[in-house]
């Protein structure tokens, strides 16, 4: 079976984890600090705060930005569900914005209509490693006095007009889940240039520890600090920090290998009129966390999506039978029972998100994918379409 992804670990990762075990310090400590320093240096951010996942990075950052009951935060209607969930958890409301089907990212043209007097922030998502179109999003935010938190879960190595994703908004949140280019098993990181925001985020991730010197035990190691607010335990462990540091050292090679696989797919699939390969707008560097295509044997619409979805699923089933793993790109939270039933969301108001949910297809992509395996994927796609189109 050719898997959808495969993390890349070597002797260096094993040695780094062994060193951490031998040191006896396995909770958050020096290895996490080193990992934070490497992510800050790579992205160019002044501050980096490690968290236990991409979801907890978003949760802590949205909390640190101050969203709460009565506030609305705009998120794309096609993204991993936690982008929206963390906002709901804080008592604020996630307001969905439809996406642009060519990039799978938030459609800046649909954004203005999502903003009300209650809106406090916008969370653009750089899905699959491709930066959202930030300039118009930032302009809308500044017109309305809103903060911007970039969901960079997929976009380590992704740039917008020369700047790393996560650096143009108030903060950016990364994920180190195994489908990402750097993995710590589970893990995340908030980057920001705003010192106060970094400090609040760090405090929230550590139970709400007071950060002022008078309340922190006066620099002693034996007194506990004071606590200002309700925090969480969202800390990353040093075992993971050590792993992440070594993974960061591999990043340039991993990104280049992923890019080569993606370019080979672009070329090999160019003549398929039923499959749209990823589009990379000018000025954007795609990090290729995933290679996500749109299954498009006919012009998709809400009327045709059901039968096209059956064909896509038949294609994925046939590929699976031939030993090639695929996935839908991500999902549209607006289609989940949670958002439809508990929050009364009407998915038909987000047609492109519905089409992306039902028609996207991610192909195997990882640095160790051999040219021979990639040929197998491409020929399986070409032959499986016959089976799919009979549905
Ligand atoms: C767009 C997006 N946001 C947030 C997350 C959450 O990250 P994690 O799985 O590390 O909690 C993911 C995870 O894949 C994601 O794709």
PDB file of C-alpha atoms in Angstrom, residues 96-338:
ATOM      1  CA  UNK A  96     -18.079  30.984   8.372  1.00  0.00           C
ATOM      2  CA  UNK A  97     -16.827  32.565   5.157  1.00  0.00           C
ATOM      3  CA  UNK A  98     -16.965  30.663   1.861  1.00  0.00           C
ATOM      4  CA  UNK A  99     -13.756  29.733   0.068  1.00  0.00           C
ATOM      5  CA  UNK A 100     -12.270  30.228  -3.370  1.00  0.00           C
ATOM      6  CA  UNK A 101     -12.453  26.833  -5.079  1.00  0.00           C
ATOM      7  CA  UNK A 102      -9.221  27.387  -7.035  1.00  0.00           C
ATOM      8  CA  UNK A 103      -7.068  27.801  -3.888  1.00  0.00           C
ATOM      9  CA  UNK A 104      -9.329  26.105  -1.248  1.00  0.00           C
ATOM     10  CA  UNK A 105      -8.681  29.190   0.934  1.00  0.00           C
ATOM     11  CA  UNK A 106     -10.917  31.921   2.380  1.00  0.00           C
ATOM     12  CA  UNK A 107     -12.450  34.017  -0.416  1.00  0.00           C
ATOM     13  CA  UNK A 108     -11.544  37.654   0.376  1.00  0.00           C
ATOM     14  CA  UNK A 109     -14.510  38.784  -1.760  1.00  0.00           C
ATOM     15  CA  UNK A 110     -16.912  36.975   0.589  1.00  0.00           C
ATOM     16  CA  UNK A 111     -15.293  38.342   3.749  1.00  0.00           C
ATOM     17  CA  UNK A 112     -16.913  41.774   4.005  1.00  0.00           C
ATOM     18  CA  UNK A 113     -20.403  40.227   4.233  1.00  0.00           C
ATOM     19  CA  UNK A 114     -19.293  38.144   7.243  1.00  0.00           C
ATOM     20  CA  UNK A 115     -18.391  41.183   9.342  1.00  0.00           C
ATOM     21  CA  UNK A 116     -20.804  42.647  11.864  1.00  0.00           C
ATOM     22  CA  UNK A 117     -20.540  45.042  14.793  1.00  0.00           C
ATOM     23  CA  UNK A 118     -19.646  42.017  16.948  1.00  0.00           C
ATOM     24  CA  UNK A 119     -16.702  40.827  14.834  1.00  0.00           C
ATOM     25  CA  UNK A 120     -13.372  40.992  16.670  1.00  0.00           C
ATOM     26  CA  UNK A 121     -11.063  38.933  14.464  1.00  0.00           C
ATOM     27  CA  UNK A 122     -10.412  36.883  11.343  1.00  0.00           C
ATOM     28  CA  UNK A 123      -8.650  33.499  11.122  1.00  0.00           C
ATOM     29  CA  UNK A 124      -7.437  32.918   7.547  1.00  0.00           C
ATOM     30  CA  UNK A 125      -6.198  29.338   7.034  1.00  0.00           C
ATOM     31  CA  UNK A 126      -3.268  28.505   4.740  1.00  0.00           C
ATOM     32  CA  UNK A 127      -4.706  25.194   3.711  1.00  0.00           C
ATOM     33  CA  UNK A 128      -2.457  22.367   2.553  1.00  0.00           C
ATOM     34  CA  UNK A 129       0.555  24.734   2.754  1.00  0.00           C
ATOM     35  CA  UNK A 130      -0.731  27.396   0.349  1.00  0.00           C
ATOM     36  CA  UNK A 131      -0.981  30.894   1.800  1.00  0.00           C
ATOM     37  CA  UNK A 132      -4.402  32.524   1.795  1.00  0.00           C
ATOM     38  CA  UNK A 133      -4.634  35.784  -0.155  1.00  0.00           C
ATOM     39  CA  UNK A 134      -3.574  37.873   2.825  1.00  0.00           C
ATOM     40  CA  UNK A 135      -3.391  41.385   1.410  1.00  0.00           C
ATOM     41  CA  UNK A 136      -7.158  41.934   0.935  1.00  0.00           C
ATOM     42  CA  UNK A 137      -7.858  40.064   4.191  1.00  0.00           C
ATOM     43  CA  UNK A 138      -5.461  42.326   6.122  1.00  0.00           C
ATOM     44  CA  UNK A 139      -6.986  45.400   4.448  1.00  0.00           C
ATOM     45  CA  UNK A 140     -10.490  44.350   5.501  1.00  0.00           C
ATOM     46  CA  UNK A 141      -9.207  43.671   9.025  1.00  0.00           C
ATOM     47  CA  UNK A 142      -7.565  47.049   9.317  1.00  0.00           C
ATOM     48  CA  UNK A 143     -10.656  48.862   7.932  1.00  0.00           C
ATOM     49  CA  UNK A 144     -12.731  47.281  10.706  1.00  0.00           C
ATOM     50  CA  UNK A 145     -10.097  47.287  13.473  1.00  0.00           C
ATOM     51  CA  UNK A 146      -9.942  43.470  13.700  1.00  0.00           C
ATOM     52  CA  UNK A 147      -7.100  41.195  14.691  1.00  0.00           C
ATOM     53  CA  UNK A 148      -5.863  38.515  12.279  1.00  0.00           C
ATOM     54  CA  UNK A 149      -4.698  35.119  13.515  1.00  0.00           C
ATOM     55  CA  UNK A 150      -3.191  32.960  10.767  1.00  0.00           C
ATOM     56  CA  UNK A 151      -3.948  29.250  10.969  1.00  0.00           C
ATOM     57  CA  UNK A 152      -0.591  27.956   9.715  1.00  0.00           C
ATOM     58  CA  UNK A 153      -1.248  24.356  10.796  1.00  0.00           C
ATOM     59  CA  UNK A 154      -0.218  23.205   7.296  1.00  0.00           C
ATOM     60  CA  UNK A 155       2.036  26.036   6.174  1.00  0.00           C
ATOM     61  CA  UNK A 156       5.500  25.667   7.696  1.00  0.00           C
ATOM     62  CA  UNK A 157       7.663  26.550   4.677  1.00  0.00           C
ATOM     63  CA  UNK A 158       4.841  28.504   2.999  1.00  0.00           C
ATOM     64  CA  UNK A 159       5.461  32.143   2.065  1.00  0.00           C
ATOM     65  CA  UNK A 160       3.270  35.063   0.978  1.00  0.00           C
ATOM     66  CA  UNK A 161       5.107  37.719  -1.052  1.00  0.00           C
ATOM     67  CA  UNK A 162       8.437  36.885   0.550  1.00  0.00           C
ATOM     68  CA  UNK A 163       7.204  36.706   4.141  1.00  0.00           C
ATOM     69  CA  UNK A 164       6.706  33.442   5.985  1.00  0.00           C
ATOM     70  CA  UNK A 165       3.073  32.645   6.751  1.00  0.00           C
ATOM     71  CA  UNK A 166       2.163  33.543  10.311  1.00  0.00           C
ATOM     72  CA  UNK A 167       4.148  36.806  10.218  1.00  0.00           C
ATOM     73  CA  UNK A 168       1.674  39.190   8.579  1.00  0.00           C
ATOM     74  CA  UNK A 169      -1.213  38.775  11.000  1.00  0.00           C
ATOM     75  CA  UNK A 170      -1.022  39.401  14.738  1.00  0.00           C
ATOM     76  CA  UNK A 171       0.098  35.790  15.260  1.00  0.00           C
ATOM     77  CA  UNK A 172       0.308  32.439  13.486  1.00  0.00           C
ATOM     78  CA  UNK A 173      -0.364  28.916  14.766  1.00  0.00           C
ATOM     79  CA  UNK A 174       1.502  25.849  13.492  1.00  0.00           C
ATOM     80  CA  UNK A 175       0.774  22.135  13.899  1.00  0.00           C
ATOM     81  CA  UNK A 176       3.301  19.309  14.223  1.00  0.00           C
ATOM     82  CA  UNK A 177       0.870  16.457  13.646  1.00  0.00           C
ATOM     83  CA  UNK A 178       2.418  13.561  11.654  1.00  0.00           C
ATOM     84  CA  UNK A 179       0.874  14.735   8.385  1.00  0.00           C
ATOM     85  CA  UNK A 180       2.905  17.950   8.645  1.00  0.00           C
ATOM     86  CA  UNK A 181       6.445  18.603   7.346  1.00  0.00           C
ATOM     87  CA  UNK A 182       7.806  18.748  10.894  1.00  0.00           C
ATOM     88  CA  UNK A 183       6.237  16.393  13.396  1.00  0.00           C
ATOM     89  CA  UNK A 184       6.493  15.874  17.135  1.00  0.00           C
ATOM     90  CA  UNK A 185       3.694  13.283  17.199  1.00  0.00           C
ATOM     91  CA  UNK A 186       1.301  15.925  18.456  1.00  0.00           C
ATOM     92  CA  UNK A 187       2.441  19.503  18.921  1.00  0.00           C
ATOM     93  CA  UNK A 188       1.989  23.101  17.912  1.00  0.00           C
ATOM     94  CA  UNK A 189       3.480  26.571  18.129  1.00  0.00           C
ATOM     95  CA  UNK A 190       2.268  30.167  18.230  1.00  0.00           C
ATOM     96  CA  UNK A 191       4.555  32.744  16.599  1.00  0.00           C
ATOM     97  CA  UNK A 192       4.129  36.485  16.977  1.00  0.00           C
ATOM     98  CA  UNK A 193       6.086  39.736  17.021  1.00  0.00           C
ATOM     99  CA  UNK A 194       3.859  41.148  19.756  1.00  0.00           C
ATOM    100  CA  UNK A 195       5.602  40.634  23.114  1.00  0.00           C
ATOM    101  CA  UNK A 196       2.433  40.989  25.217  1.00  0.00           C
ATOM    102  CA  UNK A 197       0.574  38.459  23.080  1.00  0.00           C
ATOM    103  CA  UNK A 198       3.426  35.945  23.384  1.00  0.00           C
ATOM    104  CA  UNK A 199       3.493  36.450  27.144  1.00  0.00           C
ATOM    105  CA  UNK A 200      -0.292  35.982  27.525  1.00  0.00           C
ATOM    106  CA  UNK A 201      -0.196  32.895  25.300  1.00  0.00           C
ATOM    107  CA  UNK A 202       2.661  31.378  27.288  1.00  0.00           C
ATOM    108  CA  UNK A 203       0.877  32.060  30.544  1.00  0.00           C
ATOM    109  CA  UNK A 204      -2.425  30.558  29.295  1.00  0.00           C
ATOM    110  CA  UNK A 205      -0.592  27.401  28.161  1.00  0.00           C
ATOM    111  CA  UNK A 206       0.816  27.046  31.684  1.00  0.00           C
ATOM    112  CA  UNK A 207      -2.360  27.317  33.802  1.00  0.00           C
ATOM    113  CA  UNK A 208      -2.466  31.131  33.670  1.00  0.00           C
ATOM    114  CA  UNK A 209       0.789  31.667  35.574  1.00  0.00           C
ATOM    115  CA  UNK A 210       1.299  35.314  36.497  1.00  0.00           C
ATOM    116  CA  UNK A 211       4.075  36.836  34.416  1.00  0.00           C
ATOM    117  CA  UNK A 212       4.924  39.932  36.484  1.00  0.00           C
ATOM    118  CA  UNK A 213       7.958  39.600  38.725  1.00  0.00           C
ATOM    119  CA  UNK A 214       6.128  40.461  41.949  1.00  0.00           C
ATOM    120  CA  UNK A 215       3.807  37.500  41.603  1.00  0.00           C
ATOM    121  CA  UNK A 216       6.147  34.850  40.243  1.00  0.00           C
ATOM    122  CA  UNK A 217       7.802  33.701  43.439  1.00  0.00           C
ATOM    123  CA  UNK A 218      10.447  36.493  43.281  1.00  0.00           C
ATOM    124  CA  UNK A 219      12.701  34.396  41.111  1.00  0.00           C
ATOM    125  CA  UNK A 220      12.894  31.477  43.513  1.00  0.00           C
ATOM    126  CA  UNK A 221      12.625  27.902  42.374  1.00  0.00           C
ATOM    127  CA  UNK A 222      10.723  26.778  45.458  1.00  0.00           C
ATOM    128  CA  UNK A 223       7.734  29.164  45.602  1.00  0.00           C
ATOM    129  CA  UNK A 224       4.797  28.807  43.252  1.00  0.00           C
ATOM    130  CA  UNK A 225       3.764  31.821  41.196  1.00  0.00           C
ATOM    131  CA  UNK A 226       0.479  33.653  41.430  1.00  0.00           C
ATOM    132  CA  UNK A 227      -2.280  33.024  38.863  1.00  0.00           C
ATOM    133  CA  UNK A 228      -4.178  35.797  37.109  1.00  0.00           C
ATOM    134  CA  UNK A 229      -6.656  33.929  34.967  1.00  0.00           C
ATOM    135  CA  UNK A 230      -8.066  30.579  33.989  1.00  0.00           C
ATOM    136  CA  UNK A 231      -5.334  28.883  32.040  1.00  0.00           C
ATOM    137  CA  UNK A 232      -4.786  25.471  30.537  1.00  0.00           C
ATOM    138  CA  UNK A 233      -2.076  22.864  30.499  1.00  0.00           C
ATOM    139  CA  UNK A 234      -1.194  23.096  26.793  1.00  0.00           C
ATOM    140  CA  UNK A 235       2.543  22.493  27.284  1.00  0.00           C
ATOM    141  CA  UNK A 236       4.728  20.489  24.915  1.00  0.00           C
ATOM    142  CA  UNK A 237       7.083  17.940  26.492  1.00  0.00           C
ATOM    143  CA  UNK A 238      10.867  18.003  26.157  1.00  0.00           C
ATOM    144  CA  UNK A 239      10.694  14.586  24.494  1.00  0.00           C
ATOM    145  CA  UNK A 240       8.681  16.267  21.753  1.00  0.00           C
ATOM    146  CA  UNK A 241      10.825  19.405  21.803  1.00  0.00           C
ATOM    147  CA  UNK A 242      13.960  17.322  21.203  1.00  0.00           C
ATOM    148  CA  UNK A 243      12.235  15.549  18.318  1.00  0.00           C
ATOM    149  CA  UNK A 244      11.023  18.853  16.870  1.00  0.00           C
ATOM    150  CA  UNK A 245      14.485  20.396  16.980  1.00  0.00           C
ATOM    151  CA  UNK A 246      15.959  17.587  14.898  1.00  0.00           C
ATOM    152  CA  UNK A 247      12.981  17.745  12.540  1.00  0.00           C
ATOM    153  CA  UNK A 248      13.602  21.481  12.058  1.00  0.00           C
ATOM    154  CA  UNK A 249      17.183  20.671  10.993  1.00  0.00           C
ATOM    155  CA  UNK A 250      15.711  18.458   8.251  1.00  0.00           C
ATOM    156  CA  UNK A 251      13.104  20.958   7.129  1.00  0.00           C
ATOM    157  CA  UNK A 252      14.835  22.468   4.076  1.00  0.00           C
ATOM    158  CA  UNK A 253      15.453  19.009   2.577  1.00  0.00           C
ATOM    159  CA  UNK A 254      11.935  17.817   3.402  1.00  0.00           C
ATOM    160  CA  UNK A 255      10.336  20.865   1.774  1.00  0.00           C
ATOM    161  CA  UNK A 256      12.444  20.498  -1.369  1.00  0.00           C
ATOM    162  CA  UNK A 257      11.633  16.787  -1.659  1.00  0.00           C
ATOM    163  CA  UNK A 258       7.908  17.524  -1.225  1.00  0.00           C
ATOM    164  CA  UNK A 259       8.110  20.242  -3.876  1.00  0.00           C
ATOM    165  CA  UNK A 260       9.756  17.828  -6.323  1.00  0.00           C
ATOM    166  CA  UNK A 261       6.994  15.249  -5.772  1.00  0.00           C
ATOM    167  CA  UNK A 262       4.349  17.947  -6.278  1.00  0.00           C
ATOM    168  CA  UNK A 263       5.957  19.220  -9.489  1.00  0.00           C
ATOM    169  CA  UNK A 264       6.162  15.655 -10.825  1.00  0.00           C
ATOM    170  CA  UNK A 265       2.416  15.228 -10.141  1.00  0.00           C
ATOM    171  CA  UNK A 266       1.689  18.593 -11.834  1.00  0.00           C
ATOM    172  CA  UNK A 267       3.415  17.373 -14.961  1.00  0.00           C
ATOM    173  CA  UNK A 268       2.087  13.806 -14.958  1.00  0.00           C
ATOM    174  CA  UNK A 269      -1.539  14.834 -14.353  1.00  0.00           C
ATOM    175  CA  UNK A 270      -1.616  17.907 -16.581  1.00  0.00           C
ATOM    176  CA  UNK A 271      -3.599  16.250 -19.388  1.00  0.00           C
ATOM    177  CA  UNK A 272      -6.390  14.878 -17.149  1.00  0.00           C
ATOM    178  CA  UNK A 273      -9.436  17.026 -17.847  1.00  0.00           C
ATOM    179  CA  UNK A 274     -11.352  15.489 -14.907  1.00  0.00           C
ATOM    180  CA  UNK A 275      -8.824  16.419 -12.242  1.00  0.00           C
ATOM    181  CA  UNK A 276      -7.721  19.961 -11.322  1.00  0.00           C
ATOM    182  CA  UNK A 277      -4.260  20.015  -9.753  1.00  0.00           C
ATOM    183  CA  UNK A 278      -3.239  22.684  -7.186  1.00  0.00           C
ATOM    184  CA  UNK A 279      -3.008  26.287  -8.379  1.00  0.00           C
ATOM    185  CA  UNK A 280      -0.213  28.452  -6.966  1.00  0.00           C
ATOM    186  CA  UNK A 281      -0.927  32.188  -7.290  1.00  0.00           C
ATOM    187  CA  UNK A 282       1.942  34.579  -8.127  1.00  0.00           C
ATOM    188  CA  UNK A 283       3.976  35.622  -5.119  1.00  0.00           C
ATOM    189  CA  UNK A 284       3.101  32.543  -3.088  1.00  0.00           C
ATOM    190  CA  UNK A 285       5.465  29.694  -2.156  1.00  0.00           C
ATOM    191  CA  UNK A 286       3.449  26.507  -1.609  1.00  0.00           C
ATOM    192  CA  UNK A 287       4.734  24.332   1.250  1.00  0.00           C
ATOM    193  CA  UNK A 288       2.919  21.231  -0.102  1.00  0.00           C
ATOM    194  CA  UNK A 289       1.833  19.837   3.244  1.00  0.00           C
ATOM    195  CA  UNK A 290      -0.621  17.976   1.032  1.00  0.00           C
ATOM    196  CA  UNK A 291      -1.219  17.640  -2.709  1.00  0.00           C
ATOM    197  CA  UNK A 292      -4.948  18.217  -3.007  1.00  0.00           C
ATOM    198  CA  UNK A 293      -6.780  18.112  -6.338  1.00  0.00           C
ATOM    199  CA  UNK A 294     -10.393  18.764  -7.251  1.00  0.00           C
ATOM    200  CA  UNK A 295     -12.308  15.905  -8.884  1.00  0.00           C
ATOM    201  CA  UNK A 296     -14.038  17.744 -11.719  1.00  0.00           C
ATOM    202  CA  UNK A 297     -15.350  15.536 -14.538  1.00  0.00           C
ATOM    203  CA  UNK A 298     -18.118  18.118 -15.065  1.00  0.00           C
ATOM    204  CA  UNK A 299     -18.733  21.695 -13.907  1.00  0.00           C
ATOM    205  CA  UNK A 300     -19.514  21.182 -10.211  1.00  0.00           C
ATOM    206  CA  UNK A 301     -22.559  22.783  -8.608  1.00  0.00           C
ATOM    207  CA  UNK A 302     -24.781  22.065  -5.629  1.00  0.00           C
ATOM    208  CA  UNK A 303     -27.150  20.273  -8.071  1.00  0.00           C
ATOM    209  CA  UNK A 304     -24.476  17.953  -9.438  1.00  0.00           C
ATOM    210  CA  UNK A 305     -22.393  17.525  -6.286  1.00  0.00           C
ATOM    211  CA  UNK A 306     -24.157  14.415  -5.027  1.00  0.00           C
ATOM    212  CA  UNK A 307     -23.523  12.337  -8.149  1.00  0.00           C
ATOM    213  CA  UNK A 308     -19.992  13.732  -8.576  1.00  0.00           C
ATOM    214  CA  UNK A 309     -19.287  12.889  -4.937  1.00  0.00           C
ATOM    215  CA  UNK A 310     -20.372   9.287  -5.565  1.00  0.00           C
ATOM    216  CA  UNK A 311     -17.948   9.117  -8.482  1.00  0.00           C
ATOM    217  CA  UNK A 312     -15.097  10.599  -6.431  1.00  0.00           C
ATOM    218  CA  UNK A 313     -15.724   8.133  -3.644  1.00  0.00           C
ATOM    219  CA  UNK A 314     -15.807   5.259  -6.159  1.00  0.00           C
ATOM    220  CA  UNK A 315     -12.476   6.512  -7.521  1.00  0.00           C
ATOM    221  CA  UNK A 316     -10.974   6.566  -4.014  1.00  0.00           C
ATOM    222  CA  UNK A 317     -12.300   3.074  -3.312  1.00  0.00           C
ATOM    223  CA  UNK A 318     -10.811   1.752  -6.547  1.00  0.00           C
ATOM    224  CA  UNK A 319      -7.462   3.450  -5.808  1.00  0.00           C
ATOM    225  CA  UNK A 320      -7.491   1.853  -2.376  1.00  0.00           C
ATOM    226  CA  UNK A 321      -8.131  -1.536  -4.000  1.00  0.00           C
ATOM    227  CA  UNK A 322      -5.086  -0.917  -6.193  1.00  0.00           C
ATOM    228  CA  UNK A 323      -2.915  -0.088  -3.168  1.00  0.00           C
ATOM    229  CA  UNK A 324      -2.985   3.709  -3.320  1.00  0.00           C
ATOM    230  CA  UNK A 325      -4.217   5.626  -0.261  1.00  0.00           C
ATOM    231  CA  UNK A 326      -6.045   8.917  -0.821  1.00  0.00           C
ATOM    232  CA  UNK A 327      -8.088  11.226   1.417  1.00  0.00           C
ATOM    233  CA  UNK A 328     -10.579  14.037   0.971  1.00  0.00           C
ATOM    234  CA  UNK A 329      -8.538  17.271   1.344  1.00  0.00           C
ATOM    235  CA  UNK A 330     -10.089  18.331   4.618  1.00  0.00           C
ATOM    236  CA  UNK A 331     -13.695  18.822   5.616  1.00  0.00           C
ATOM    237  CA  UNK A 332     -16.264  21.608   5.747  1.00  0.00           C
ATOM    238  CA  UNK A 333     -17.277  22.087   9.404  1.00  0.00           C
ATOM    239  CA  UNK A 334     -20.529  23.591   8.048  1.00  0.00           C
ATOM    240  CA  UNK A 335     -21.466  20.067   6.879  1.00  0.00           C
ATOM    241  CA  UNK A 336     -20.898  18.421  10.246  1.00  0.00           C
ATOM    242  CA  UNK A 337     -23.893  17.533  12.420  1.00  0.00           C
ATOM    243  CA  UNK A 338     -22.355  19.684  15.156  1.00  0.00           C
TER     244      UNK A 338
END
